[in-house]
mmCIF file with all atom_site columns, N, CA and C in Angstrom:
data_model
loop_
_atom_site.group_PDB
_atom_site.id
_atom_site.type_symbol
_atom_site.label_atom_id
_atom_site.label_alt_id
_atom_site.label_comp_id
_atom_site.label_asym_id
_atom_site.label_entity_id
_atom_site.label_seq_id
_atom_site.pdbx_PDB_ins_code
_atom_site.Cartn_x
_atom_site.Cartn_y
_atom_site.Cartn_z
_atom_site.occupancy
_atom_site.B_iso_or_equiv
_atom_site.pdbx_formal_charge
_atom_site.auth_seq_id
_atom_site.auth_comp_id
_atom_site.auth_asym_id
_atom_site.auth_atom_id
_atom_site.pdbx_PDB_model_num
ATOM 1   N N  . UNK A 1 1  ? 0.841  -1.190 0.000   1.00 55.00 ? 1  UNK A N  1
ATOM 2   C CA . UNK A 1 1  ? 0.000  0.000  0.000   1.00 55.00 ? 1  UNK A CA 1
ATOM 3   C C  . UNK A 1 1  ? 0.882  1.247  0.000   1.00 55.00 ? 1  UNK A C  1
ATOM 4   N N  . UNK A 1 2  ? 0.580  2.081  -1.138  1.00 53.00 ? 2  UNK A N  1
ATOM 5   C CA . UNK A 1 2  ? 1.303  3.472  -1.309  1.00 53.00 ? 2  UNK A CA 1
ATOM 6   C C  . UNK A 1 2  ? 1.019  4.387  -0.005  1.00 53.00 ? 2  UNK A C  1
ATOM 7   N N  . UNK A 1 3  ? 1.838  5.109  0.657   1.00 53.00 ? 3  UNK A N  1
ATOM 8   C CA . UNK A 1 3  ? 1.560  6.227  1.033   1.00 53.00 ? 3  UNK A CA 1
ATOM 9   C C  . UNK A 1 3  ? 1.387  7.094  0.571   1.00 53.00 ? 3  UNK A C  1
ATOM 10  N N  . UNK A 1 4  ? 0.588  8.517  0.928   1.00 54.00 ? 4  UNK A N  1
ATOM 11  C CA . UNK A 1 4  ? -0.171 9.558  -0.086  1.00 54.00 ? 4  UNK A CA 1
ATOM 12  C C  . UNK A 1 4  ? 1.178  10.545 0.903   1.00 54.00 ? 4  UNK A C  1
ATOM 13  N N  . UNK A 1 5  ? 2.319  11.027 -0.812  1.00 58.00 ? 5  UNK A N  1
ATOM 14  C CA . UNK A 1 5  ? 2.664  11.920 -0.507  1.00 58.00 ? 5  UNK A CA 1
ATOM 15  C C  . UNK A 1 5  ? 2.440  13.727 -0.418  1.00 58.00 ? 5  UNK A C  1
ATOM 16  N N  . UNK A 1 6  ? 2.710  14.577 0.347   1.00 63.00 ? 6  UNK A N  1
ATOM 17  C CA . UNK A 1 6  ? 2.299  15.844 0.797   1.00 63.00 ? 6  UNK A CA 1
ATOM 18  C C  . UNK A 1 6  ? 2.808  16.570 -0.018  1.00 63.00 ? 6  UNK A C  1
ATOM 19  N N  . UNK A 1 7  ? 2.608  17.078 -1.157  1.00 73.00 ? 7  UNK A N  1
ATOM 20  C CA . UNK A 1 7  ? 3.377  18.403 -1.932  1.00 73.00 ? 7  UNK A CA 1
ATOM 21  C C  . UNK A 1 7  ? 2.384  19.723 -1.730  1.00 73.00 ? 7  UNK A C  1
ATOM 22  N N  . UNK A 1 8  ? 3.238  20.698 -1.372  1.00 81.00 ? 8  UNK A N  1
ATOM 23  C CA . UNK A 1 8  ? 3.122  21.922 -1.279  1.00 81.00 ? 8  UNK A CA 1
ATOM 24  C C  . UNK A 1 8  ? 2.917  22.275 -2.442  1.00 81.00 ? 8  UNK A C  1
ATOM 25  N N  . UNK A 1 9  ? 2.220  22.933 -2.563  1.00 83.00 ? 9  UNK A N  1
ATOM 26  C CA . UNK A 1 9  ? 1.618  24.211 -3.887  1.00 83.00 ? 9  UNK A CA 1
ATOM 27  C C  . UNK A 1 9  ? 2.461  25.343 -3.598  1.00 83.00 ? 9  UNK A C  1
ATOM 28  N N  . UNK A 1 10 ? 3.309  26.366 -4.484  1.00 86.00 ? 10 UNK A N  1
ATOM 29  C CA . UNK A 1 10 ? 3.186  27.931 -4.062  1.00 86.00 ? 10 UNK A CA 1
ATOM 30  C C  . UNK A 1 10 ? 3.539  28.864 -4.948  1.00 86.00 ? 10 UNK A C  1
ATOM 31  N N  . UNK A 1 11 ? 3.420  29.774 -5.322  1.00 88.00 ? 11 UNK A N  1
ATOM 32  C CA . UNK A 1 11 ? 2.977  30.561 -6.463  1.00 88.00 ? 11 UNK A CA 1
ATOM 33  C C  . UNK A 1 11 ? 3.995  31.607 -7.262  1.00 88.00 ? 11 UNK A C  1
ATOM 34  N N  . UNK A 1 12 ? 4.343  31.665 -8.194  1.00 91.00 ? 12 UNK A N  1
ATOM 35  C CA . UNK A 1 12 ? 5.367  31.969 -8.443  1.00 91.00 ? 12 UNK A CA 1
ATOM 36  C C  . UNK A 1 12 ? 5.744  33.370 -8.093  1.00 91.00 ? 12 UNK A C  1
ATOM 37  N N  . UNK A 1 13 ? 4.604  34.275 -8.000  1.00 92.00 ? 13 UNK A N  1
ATOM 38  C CA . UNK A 1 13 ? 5.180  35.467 -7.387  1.00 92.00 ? 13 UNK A CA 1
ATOM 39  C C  . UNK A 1 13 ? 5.611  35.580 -6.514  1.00 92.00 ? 13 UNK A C  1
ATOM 40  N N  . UNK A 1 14 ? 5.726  34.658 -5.383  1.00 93.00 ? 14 UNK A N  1
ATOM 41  C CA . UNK A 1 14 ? 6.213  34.074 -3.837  1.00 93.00 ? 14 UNK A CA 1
ATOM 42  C C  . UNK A 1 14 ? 7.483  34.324 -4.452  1.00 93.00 ? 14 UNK A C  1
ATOM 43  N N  . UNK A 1 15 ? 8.233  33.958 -5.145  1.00 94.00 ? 15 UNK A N  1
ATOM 44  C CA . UNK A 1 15 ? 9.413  33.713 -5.804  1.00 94.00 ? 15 UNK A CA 1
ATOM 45  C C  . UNK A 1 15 ? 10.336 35.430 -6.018  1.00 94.00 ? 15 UNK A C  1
ATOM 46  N N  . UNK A 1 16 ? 9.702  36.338 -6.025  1.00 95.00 ? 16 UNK A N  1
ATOM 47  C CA . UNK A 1 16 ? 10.118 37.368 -5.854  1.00 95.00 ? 16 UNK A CA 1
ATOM 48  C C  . UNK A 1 16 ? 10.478 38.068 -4.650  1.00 95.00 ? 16 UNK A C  1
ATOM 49  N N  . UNK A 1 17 ? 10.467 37.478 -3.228  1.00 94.00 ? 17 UNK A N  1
ATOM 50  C CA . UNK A 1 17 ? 10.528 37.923 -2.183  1.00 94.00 ? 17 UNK A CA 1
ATOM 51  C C  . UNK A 1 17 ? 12.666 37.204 -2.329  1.00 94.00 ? 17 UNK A C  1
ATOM 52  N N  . UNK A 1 18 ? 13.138 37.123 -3.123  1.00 96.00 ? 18 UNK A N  1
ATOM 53  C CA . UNK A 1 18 ? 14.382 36.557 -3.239  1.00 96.00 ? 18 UNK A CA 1
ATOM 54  C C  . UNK A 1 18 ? 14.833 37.935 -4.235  1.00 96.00 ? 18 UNK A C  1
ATOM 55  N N  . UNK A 1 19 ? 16.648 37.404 -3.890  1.00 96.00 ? 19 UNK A N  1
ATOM 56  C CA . UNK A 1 19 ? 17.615 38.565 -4.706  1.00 96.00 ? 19 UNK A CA 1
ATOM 57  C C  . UNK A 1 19 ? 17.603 37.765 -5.889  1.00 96.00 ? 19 UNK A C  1
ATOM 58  N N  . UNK A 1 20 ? 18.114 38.686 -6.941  1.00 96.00 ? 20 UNK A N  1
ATOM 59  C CA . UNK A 1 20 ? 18.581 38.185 -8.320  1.00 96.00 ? 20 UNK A CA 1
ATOM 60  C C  . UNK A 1 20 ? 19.914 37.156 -7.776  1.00 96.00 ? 20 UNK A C  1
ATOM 61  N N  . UNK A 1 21 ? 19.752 36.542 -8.780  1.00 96.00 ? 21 UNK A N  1
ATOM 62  C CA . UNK A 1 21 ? 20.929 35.329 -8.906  1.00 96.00 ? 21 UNK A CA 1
ATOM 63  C C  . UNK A 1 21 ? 20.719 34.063 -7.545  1.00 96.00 ? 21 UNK A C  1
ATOM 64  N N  . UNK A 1 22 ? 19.534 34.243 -6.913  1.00 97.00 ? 22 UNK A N  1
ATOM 65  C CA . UNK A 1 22 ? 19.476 33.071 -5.367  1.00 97.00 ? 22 UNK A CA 1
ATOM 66  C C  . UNK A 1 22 ? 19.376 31.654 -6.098  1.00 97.00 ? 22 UNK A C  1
ATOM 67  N N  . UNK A 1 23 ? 19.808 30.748 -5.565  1.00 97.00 ? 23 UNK A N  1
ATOM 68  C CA . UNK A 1 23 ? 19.079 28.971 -5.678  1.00 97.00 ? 23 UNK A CA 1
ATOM 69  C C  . UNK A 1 23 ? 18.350 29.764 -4.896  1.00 97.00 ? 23 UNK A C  1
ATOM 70  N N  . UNK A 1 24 ? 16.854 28.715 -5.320  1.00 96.00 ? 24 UNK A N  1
ATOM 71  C CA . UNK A 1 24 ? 15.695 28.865 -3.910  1.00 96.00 ? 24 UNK A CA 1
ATOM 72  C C  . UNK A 1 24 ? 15.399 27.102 -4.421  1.00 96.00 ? 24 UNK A C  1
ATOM 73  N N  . UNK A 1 25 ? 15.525 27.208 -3.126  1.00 94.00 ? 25 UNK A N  1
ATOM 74  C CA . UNK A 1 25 ? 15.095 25.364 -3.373  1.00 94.00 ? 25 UNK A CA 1
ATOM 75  C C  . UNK A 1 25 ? 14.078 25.258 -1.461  1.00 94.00 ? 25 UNK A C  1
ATOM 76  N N  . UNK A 1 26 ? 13.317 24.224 -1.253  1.00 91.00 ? 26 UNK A N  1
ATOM 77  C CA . UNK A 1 26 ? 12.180 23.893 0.186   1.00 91.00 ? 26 UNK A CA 1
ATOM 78  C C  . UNK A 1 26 ? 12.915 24.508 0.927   1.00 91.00 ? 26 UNK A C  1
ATOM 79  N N  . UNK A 1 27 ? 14.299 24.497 1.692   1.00 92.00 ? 27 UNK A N  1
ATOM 80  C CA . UNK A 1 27 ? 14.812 25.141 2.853   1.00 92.00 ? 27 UNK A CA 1
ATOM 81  C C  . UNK A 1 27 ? 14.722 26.159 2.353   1.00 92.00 ? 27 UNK A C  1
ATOM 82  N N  . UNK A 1 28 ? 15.095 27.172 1.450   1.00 94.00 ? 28 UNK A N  1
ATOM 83  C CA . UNK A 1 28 ? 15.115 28.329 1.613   1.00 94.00 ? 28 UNK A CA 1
ATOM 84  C C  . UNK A 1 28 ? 13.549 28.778 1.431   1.00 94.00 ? 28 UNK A C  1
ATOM 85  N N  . UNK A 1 29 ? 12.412 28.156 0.635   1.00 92.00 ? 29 UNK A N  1
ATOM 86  C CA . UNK A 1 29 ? 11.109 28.556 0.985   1.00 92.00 ? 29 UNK A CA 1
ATOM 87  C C  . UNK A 1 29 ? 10.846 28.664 2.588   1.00 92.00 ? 29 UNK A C  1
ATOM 88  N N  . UNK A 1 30 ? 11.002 27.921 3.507   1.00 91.00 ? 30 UNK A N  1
ATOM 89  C CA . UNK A 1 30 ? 10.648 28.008 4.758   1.00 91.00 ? 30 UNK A CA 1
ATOM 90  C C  . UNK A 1 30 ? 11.627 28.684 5.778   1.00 91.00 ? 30 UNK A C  1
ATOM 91  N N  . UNK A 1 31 ? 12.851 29.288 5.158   1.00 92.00 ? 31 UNK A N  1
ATOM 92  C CA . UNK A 1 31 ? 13.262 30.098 5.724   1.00 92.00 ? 31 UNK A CA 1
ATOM 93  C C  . UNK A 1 31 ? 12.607 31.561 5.464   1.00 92.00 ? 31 UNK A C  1
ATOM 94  N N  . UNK A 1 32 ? 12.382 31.836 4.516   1.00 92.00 ? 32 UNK A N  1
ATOM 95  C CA . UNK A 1 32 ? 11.989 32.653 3.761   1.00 92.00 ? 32 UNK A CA 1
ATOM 96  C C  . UNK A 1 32 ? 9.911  33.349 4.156   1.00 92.00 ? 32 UNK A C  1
ATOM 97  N N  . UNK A 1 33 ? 9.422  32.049 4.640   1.00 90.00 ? 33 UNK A N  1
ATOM 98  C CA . UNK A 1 33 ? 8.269  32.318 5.541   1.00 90.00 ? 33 UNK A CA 1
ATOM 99  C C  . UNK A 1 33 ? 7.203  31.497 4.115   1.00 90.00 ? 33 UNK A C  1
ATOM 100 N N  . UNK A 1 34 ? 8.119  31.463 2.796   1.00 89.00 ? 34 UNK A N  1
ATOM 101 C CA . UNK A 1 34 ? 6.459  31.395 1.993   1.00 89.00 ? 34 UNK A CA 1
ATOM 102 C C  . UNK A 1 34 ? 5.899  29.722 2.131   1.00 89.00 ? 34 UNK A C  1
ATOM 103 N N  . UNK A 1 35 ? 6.446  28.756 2.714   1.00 87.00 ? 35 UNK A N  1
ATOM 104 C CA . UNK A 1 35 ? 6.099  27.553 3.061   1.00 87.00 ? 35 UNK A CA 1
ATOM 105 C C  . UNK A 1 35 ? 6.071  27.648 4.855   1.00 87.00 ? 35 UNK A C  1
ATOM 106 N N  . UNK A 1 36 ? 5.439  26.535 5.214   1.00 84.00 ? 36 UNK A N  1
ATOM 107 C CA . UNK A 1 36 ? 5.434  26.724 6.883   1.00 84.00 ? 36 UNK A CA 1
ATOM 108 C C  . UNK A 1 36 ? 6.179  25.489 7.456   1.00 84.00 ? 36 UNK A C  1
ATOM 109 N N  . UNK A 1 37 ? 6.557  24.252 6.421   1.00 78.00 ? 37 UNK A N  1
ATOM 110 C CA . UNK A 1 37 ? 7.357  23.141 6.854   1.00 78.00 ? 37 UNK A CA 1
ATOM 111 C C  . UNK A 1 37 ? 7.947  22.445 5.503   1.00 78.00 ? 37 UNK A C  1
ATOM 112 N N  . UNK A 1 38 ? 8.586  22.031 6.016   1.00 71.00 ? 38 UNK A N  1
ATOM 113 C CA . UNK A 1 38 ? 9.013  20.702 4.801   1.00 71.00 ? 38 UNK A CA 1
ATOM 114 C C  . UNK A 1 38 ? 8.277  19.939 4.677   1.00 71.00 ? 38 UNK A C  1
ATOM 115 N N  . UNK A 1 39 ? 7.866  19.105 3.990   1.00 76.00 ? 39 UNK A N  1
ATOM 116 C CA . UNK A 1 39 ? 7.182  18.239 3.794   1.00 76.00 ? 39 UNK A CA 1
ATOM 117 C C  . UNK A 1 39 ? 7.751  17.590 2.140   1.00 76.00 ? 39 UNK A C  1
ATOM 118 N N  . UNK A 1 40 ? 6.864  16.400 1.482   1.00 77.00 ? 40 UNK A N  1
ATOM 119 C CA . UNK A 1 40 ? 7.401  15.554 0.739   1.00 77.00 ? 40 UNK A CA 1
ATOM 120 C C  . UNK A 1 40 ? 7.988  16.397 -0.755  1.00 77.00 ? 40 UNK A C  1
ATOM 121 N N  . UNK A 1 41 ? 7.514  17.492 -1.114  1.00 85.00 ? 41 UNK A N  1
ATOM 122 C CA . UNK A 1 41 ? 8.043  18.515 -2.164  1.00 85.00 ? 41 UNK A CA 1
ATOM 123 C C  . UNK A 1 41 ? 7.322  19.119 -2.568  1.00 85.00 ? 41 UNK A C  1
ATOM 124 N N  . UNK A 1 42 ? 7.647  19.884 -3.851  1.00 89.00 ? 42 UNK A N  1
ATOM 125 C CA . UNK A 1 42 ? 7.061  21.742 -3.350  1.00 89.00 ? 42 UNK A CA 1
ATOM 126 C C  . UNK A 1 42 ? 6.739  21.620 -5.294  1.00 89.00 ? 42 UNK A C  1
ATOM 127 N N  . UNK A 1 43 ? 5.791  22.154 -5.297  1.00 91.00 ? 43 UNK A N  1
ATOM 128 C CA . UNK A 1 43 ? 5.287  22.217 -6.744  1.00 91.00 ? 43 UNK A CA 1
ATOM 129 C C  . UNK A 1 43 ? 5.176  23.472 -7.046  1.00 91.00 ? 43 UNK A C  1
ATOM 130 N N  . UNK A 1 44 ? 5.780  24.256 -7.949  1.00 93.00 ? 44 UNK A N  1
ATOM 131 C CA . UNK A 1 44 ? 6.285  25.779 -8.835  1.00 93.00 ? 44 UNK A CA 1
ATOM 132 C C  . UNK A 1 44 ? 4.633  26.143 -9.230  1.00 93.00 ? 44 UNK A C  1
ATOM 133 N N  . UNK A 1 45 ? 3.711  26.837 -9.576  1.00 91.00 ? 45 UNK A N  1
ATOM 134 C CA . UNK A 1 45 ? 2.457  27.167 -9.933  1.00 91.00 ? 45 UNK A CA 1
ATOM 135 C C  . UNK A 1 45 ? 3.054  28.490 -10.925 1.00 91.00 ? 45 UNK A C  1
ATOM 136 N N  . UNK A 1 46 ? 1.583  28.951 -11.798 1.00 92.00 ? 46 UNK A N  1
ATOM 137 C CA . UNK A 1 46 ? 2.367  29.878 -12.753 1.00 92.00 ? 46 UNK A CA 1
ATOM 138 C C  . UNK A 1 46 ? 1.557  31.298 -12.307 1.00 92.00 ? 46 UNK A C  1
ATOM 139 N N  . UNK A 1 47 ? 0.899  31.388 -10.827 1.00 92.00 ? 47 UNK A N  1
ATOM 140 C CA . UNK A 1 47 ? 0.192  32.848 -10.732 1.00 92.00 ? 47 UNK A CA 1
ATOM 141 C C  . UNK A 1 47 ? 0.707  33.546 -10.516 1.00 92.00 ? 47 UNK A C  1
ATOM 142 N N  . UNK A 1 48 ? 0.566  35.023 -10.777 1.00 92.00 ? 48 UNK A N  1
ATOM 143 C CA . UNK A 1 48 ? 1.474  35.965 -10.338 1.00 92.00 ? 48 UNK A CA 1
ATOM 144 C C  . UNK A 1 48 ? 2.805  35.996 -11.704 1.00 92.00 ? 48 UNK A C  1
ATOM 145 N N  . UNK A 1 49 ? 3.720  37.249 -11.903 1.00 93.00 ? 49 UNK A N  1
ATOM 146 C CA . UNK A 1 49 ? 4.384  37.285 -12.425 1.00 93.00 ? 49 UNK A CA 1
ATOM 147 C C  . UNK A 1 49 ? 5.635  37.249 -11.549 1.00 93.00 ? 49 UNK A C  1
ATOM 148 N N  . UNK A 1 50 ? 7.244  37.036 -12.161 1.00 94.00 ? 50 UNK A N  1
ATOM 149 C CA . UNK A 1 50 ? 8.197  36.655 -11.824 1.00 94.00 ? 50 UNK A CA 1
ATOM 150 C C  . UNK A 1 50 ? 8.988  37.621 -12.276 1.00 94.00 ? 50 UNK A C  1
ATOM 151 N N  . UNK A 1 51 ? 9.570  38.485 -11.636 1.00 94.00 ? 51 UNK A N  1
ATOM 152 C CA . UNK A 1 51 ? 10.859 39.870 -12.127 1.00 94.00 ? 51 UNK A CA 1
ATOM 153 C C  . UNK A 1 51 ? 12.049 39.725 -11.258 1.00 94.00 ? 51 UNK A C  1
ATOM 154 N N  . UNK A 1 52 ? 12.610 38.261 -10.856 1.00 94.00 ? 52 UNK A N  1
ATOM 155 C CA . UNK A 1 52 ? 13.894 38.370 -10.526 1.00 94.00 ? 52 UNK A CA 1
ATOM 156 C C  . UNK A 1 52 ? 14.303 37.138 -11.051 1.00 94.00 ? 52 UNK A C  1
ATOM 157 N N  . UNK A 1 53 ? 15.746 37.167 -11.542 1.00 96.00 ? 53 UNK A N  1
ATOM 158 C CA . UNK A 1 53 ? 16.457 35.785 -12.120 1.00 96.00 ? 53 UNK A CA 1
ATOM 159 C C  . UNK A 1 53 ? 17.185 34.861 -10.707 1.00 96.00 ? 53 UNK A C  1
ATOM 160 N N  . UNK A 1 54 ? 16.484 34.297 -10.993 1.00 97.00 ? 54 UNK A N  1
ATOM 161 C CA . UNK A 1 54 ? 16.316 32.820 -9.494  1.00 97.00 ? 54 UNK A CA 1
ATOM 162 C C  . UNK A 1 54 ? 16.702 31.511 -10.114 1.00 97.00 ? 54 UNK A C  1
ATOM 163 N N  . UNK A 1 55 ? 17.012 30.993 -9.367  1.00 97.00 ? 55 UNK A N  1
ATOM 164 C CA . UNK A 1 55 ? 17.202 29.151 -9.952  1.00 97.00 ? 55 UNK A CA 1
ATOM 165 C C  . UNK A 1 55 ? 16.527 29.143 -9.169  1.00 97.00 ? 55 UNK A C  1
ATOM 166 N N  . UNK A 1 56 ? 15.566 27.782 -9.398  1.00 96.00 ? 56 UNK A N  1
ATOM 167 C CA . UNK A 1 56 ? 14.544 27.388 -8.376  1.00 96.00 ? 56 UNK A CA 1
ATOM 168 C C  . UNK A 1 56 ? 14.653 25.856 -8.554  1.00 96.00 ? 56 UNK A C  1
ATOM 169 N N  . UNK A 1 57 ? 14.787 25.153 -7.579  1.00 95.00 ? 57 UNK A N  1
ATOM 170 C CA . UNK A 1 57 ? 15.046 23.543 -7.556  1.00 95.00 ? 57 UNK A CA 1
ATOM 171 C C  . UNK A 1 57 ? 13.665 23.210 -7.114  1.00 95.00 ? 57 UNK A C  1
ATOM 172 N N  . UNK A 1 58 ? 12.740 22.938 -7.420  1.00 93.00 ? 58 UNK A N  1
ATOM 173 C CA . UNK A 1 58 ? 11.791 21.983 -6.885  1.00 93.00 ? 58 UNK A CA 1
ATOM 174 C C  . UNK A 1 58 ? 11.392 20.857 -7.508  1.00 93.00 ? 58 UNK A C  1
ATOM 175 N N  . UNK A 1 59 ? 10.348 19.985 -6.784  1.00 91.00 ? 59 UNK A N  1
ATOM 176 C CA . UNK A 1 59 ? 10.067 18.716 -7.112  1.00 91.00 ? 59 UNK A CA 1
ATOM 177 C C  . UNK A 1 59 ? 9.184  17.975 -8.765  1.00 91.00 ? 59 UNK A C  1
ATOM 178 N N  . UNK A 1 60 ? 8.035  19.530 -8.859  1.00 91.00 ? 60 UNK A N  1
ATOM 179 C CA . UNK A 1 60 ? 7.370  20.309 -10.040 1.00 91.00 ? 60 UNK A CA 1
ATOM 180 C C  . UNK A 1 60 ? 7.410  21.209 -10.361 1.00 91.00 ? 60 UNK A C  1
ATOM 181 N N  . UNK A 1 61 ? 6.869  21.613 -11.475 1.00 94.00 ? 61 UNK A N  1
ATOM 182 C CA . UNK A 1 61 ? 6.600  22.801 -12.327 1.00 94.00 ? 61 UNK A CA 1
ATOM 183 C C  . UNK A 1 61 ? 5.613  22.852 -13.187 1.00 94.00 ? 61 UNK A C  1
ATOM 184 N N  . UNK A 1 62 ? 4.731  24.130 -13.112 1.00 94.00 ? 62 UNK A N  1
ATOM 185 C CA . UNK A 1 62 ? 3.657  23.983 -14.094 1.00 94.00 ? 62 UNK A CA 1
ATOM 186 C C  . UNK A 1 62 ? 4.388  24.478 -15.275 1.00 94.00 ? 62 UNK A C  1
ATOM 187 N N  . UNK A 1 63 ? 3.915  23.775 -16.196 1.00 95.00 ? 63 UNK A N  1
ATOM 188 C CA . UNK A 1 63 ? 4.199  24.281 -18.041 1.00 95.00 ? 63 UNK A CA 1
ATOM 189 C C  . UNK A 1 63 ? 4.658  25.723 -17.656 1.00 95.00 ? 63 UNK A C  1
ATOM 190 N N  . UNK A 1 64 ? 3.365  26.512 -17.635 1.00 95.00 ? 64 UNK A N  1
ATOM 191 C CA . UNK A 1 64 ? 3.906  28.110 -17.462 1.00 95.00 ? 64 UNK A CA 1
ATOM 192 C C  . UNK A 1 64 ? 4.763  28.865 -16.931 1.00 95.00 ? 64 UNK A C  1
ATOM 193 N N  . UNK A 1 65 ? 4.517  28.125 -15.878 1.00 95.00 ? 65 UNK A N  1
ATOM 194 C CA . UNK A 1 65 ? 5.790  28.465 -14.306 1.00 95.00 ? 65 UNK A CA 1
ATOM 195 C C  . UNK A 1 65 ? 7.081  28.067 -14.748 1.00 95.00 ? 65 UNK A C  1
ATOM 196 N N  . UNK A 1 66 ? 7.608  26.817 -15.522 1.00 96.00 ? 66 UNK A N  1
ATOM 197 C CA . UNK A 1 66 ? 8.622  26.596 -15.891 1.00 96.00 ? 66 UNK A CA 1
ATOM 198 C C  . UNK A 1 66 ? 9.208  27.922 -17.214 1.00 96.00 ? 66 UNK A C  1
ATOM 199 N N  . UNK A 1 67 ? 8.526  28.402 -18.068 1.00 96.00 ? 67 UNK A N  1
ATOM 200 C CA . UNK A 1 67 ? 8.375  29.231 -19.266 1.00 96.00 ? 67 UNK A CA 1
ATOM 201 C C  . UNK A 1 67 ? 8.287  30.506 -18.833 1.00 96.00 ? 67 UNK A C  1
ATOM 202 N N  . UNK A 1 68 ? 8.062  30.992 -17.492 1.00 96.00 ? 68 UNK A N  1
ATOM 203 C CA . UNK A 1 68 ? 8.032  32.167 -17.017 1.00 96.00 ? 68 UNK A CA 1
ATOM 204 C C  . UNK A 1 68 ? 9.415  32.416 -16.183 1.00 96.00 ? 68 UNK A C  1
ATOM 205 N N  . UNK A 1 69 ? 9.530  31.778 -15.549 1.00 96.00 ? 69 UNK A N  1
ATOM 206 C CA . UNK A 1 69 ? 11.219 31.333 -14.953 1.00 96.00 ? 69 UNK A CA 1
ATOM 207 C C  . UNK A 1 69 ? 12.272 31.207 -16.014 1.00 96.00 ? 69 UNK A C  1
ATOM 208 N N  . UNK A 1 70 ? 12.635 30.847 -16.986 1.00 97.00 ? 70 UNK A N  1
ATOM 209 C CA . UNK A 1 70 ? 13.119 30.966 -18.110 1.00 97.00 ? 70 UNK A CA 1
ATOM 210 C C  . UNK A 1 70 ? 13.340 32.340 -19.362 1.00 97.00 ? 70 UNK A C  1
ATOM 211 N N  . UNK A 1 71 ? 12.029 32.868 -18.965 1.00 96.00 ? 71 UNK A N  1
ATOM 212 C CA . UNK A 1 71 ? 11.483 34.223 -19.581 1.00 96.00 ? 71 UNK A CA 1
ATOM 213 C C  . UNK A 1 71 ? 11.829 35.284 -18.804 1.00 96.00 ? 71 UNK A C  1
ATOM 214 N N  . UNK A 1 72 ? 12.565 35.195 -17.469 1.00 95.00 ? 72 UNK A N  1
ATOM 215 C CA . UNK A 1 72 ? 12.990 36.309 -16.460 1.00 95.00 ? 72 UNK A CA 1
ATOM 216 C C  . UNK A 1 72 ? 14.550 35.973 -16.198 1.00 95.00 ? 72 UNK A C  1
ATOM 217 N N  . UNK A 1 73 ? 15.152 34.760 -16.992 1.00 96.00 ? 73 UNK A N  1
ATOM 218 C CA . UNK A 1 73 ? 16.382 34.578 -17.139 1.00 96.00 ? 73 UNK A CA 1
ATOM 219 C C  . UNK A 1 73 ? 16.786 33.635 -15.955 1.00 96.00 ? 73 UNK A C  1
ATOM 220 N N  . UNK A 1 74 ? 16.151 32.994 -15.169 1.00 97.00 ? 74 UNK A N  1
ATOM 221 C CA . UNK A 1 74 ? 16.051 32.285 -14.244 1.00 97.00 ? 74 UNK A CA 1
ATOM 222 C C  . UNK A 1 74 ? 16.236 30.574 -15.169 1.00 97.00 ? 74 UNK A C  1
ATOM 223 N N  . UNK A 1 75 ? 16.441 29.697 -14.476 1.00 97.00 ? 75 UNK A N  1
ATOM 224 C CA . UNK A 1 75 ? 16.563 28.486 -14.098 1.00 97.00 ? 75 UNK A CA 1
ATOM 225 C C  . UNK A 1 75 ? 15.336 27.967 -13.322 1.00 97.00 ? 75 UNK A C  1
ATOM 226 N N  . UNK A 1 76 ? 14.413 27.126 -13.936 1.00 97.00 ? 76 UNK A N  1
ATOM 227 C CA . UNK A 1 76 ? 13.851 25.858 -13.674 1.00 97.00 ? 76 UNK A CA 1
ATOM 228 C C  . UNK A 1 76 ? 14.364 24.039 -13.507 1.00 97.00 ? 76 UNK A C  1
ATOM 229 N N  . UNK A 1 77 ? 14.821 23.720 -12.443 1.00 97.00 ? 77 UNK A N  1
ATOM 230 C CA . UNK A 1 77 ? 15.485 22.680 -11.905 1.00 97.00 ? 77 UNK A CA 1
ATOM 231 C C  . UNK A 1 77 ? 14.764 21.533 -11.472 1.00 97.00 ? 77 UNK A C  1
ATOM 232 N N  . UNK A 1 78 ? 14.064 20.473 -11.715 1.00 95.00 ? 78 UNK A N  1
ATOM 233 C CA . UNK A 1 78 ? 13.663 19.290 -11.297 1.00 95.00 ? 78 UNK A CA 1
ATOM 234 C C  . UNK A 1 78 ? 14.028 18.603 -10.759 1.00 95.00 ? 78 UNK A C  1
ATOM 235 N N  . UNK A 1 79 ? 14.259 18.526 -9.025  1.00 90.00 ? 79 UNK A N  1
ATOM 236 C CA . UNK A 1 79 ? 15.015 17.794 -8.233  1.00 90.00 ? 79 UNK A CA 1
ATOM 237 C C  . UNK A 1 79 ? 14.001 16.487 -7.741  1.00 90.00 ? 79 UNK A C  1
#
């Protein structure tokens, strides 16, 4: 029997509370305040717009969210 893993949702404008050039990967979301724990991994969403160049390591990515991260000179990473 599978266990039902926990992924976090969070939105890509969350993603702007970071400097140009950061990794942001789960620890730095929950340092950062926009997650409240770790848990099994963190899924990229495409609301909101994105105006800083970030690498972002997470577990997903929506189509858009990946194409908008890319489009602000950023890095989309599938860990």
């Amino acid at each position: 029997r599978r266990q039902r893993q926990m992924c976090i949702e969070t939105a890509l404008n969350a993603l702007n509370a970071f400097e140009d050039g950061a990794v942001v990967d789960q620890a730095a979301l929950v340092e950062a305040g926009i997650i409240k724990s770790a848990c099994d991994g963190v899924k990229v969403l495409s609301n909101g717009a994105l105006t800083k160049k970030v690498t972002v390591k997470a577990n997903a990515f929506s189509e858009a969210a990946k194409a908008k991260i890319e489009a602000a000179g950023g890095k989309a990473e599938v860990i």
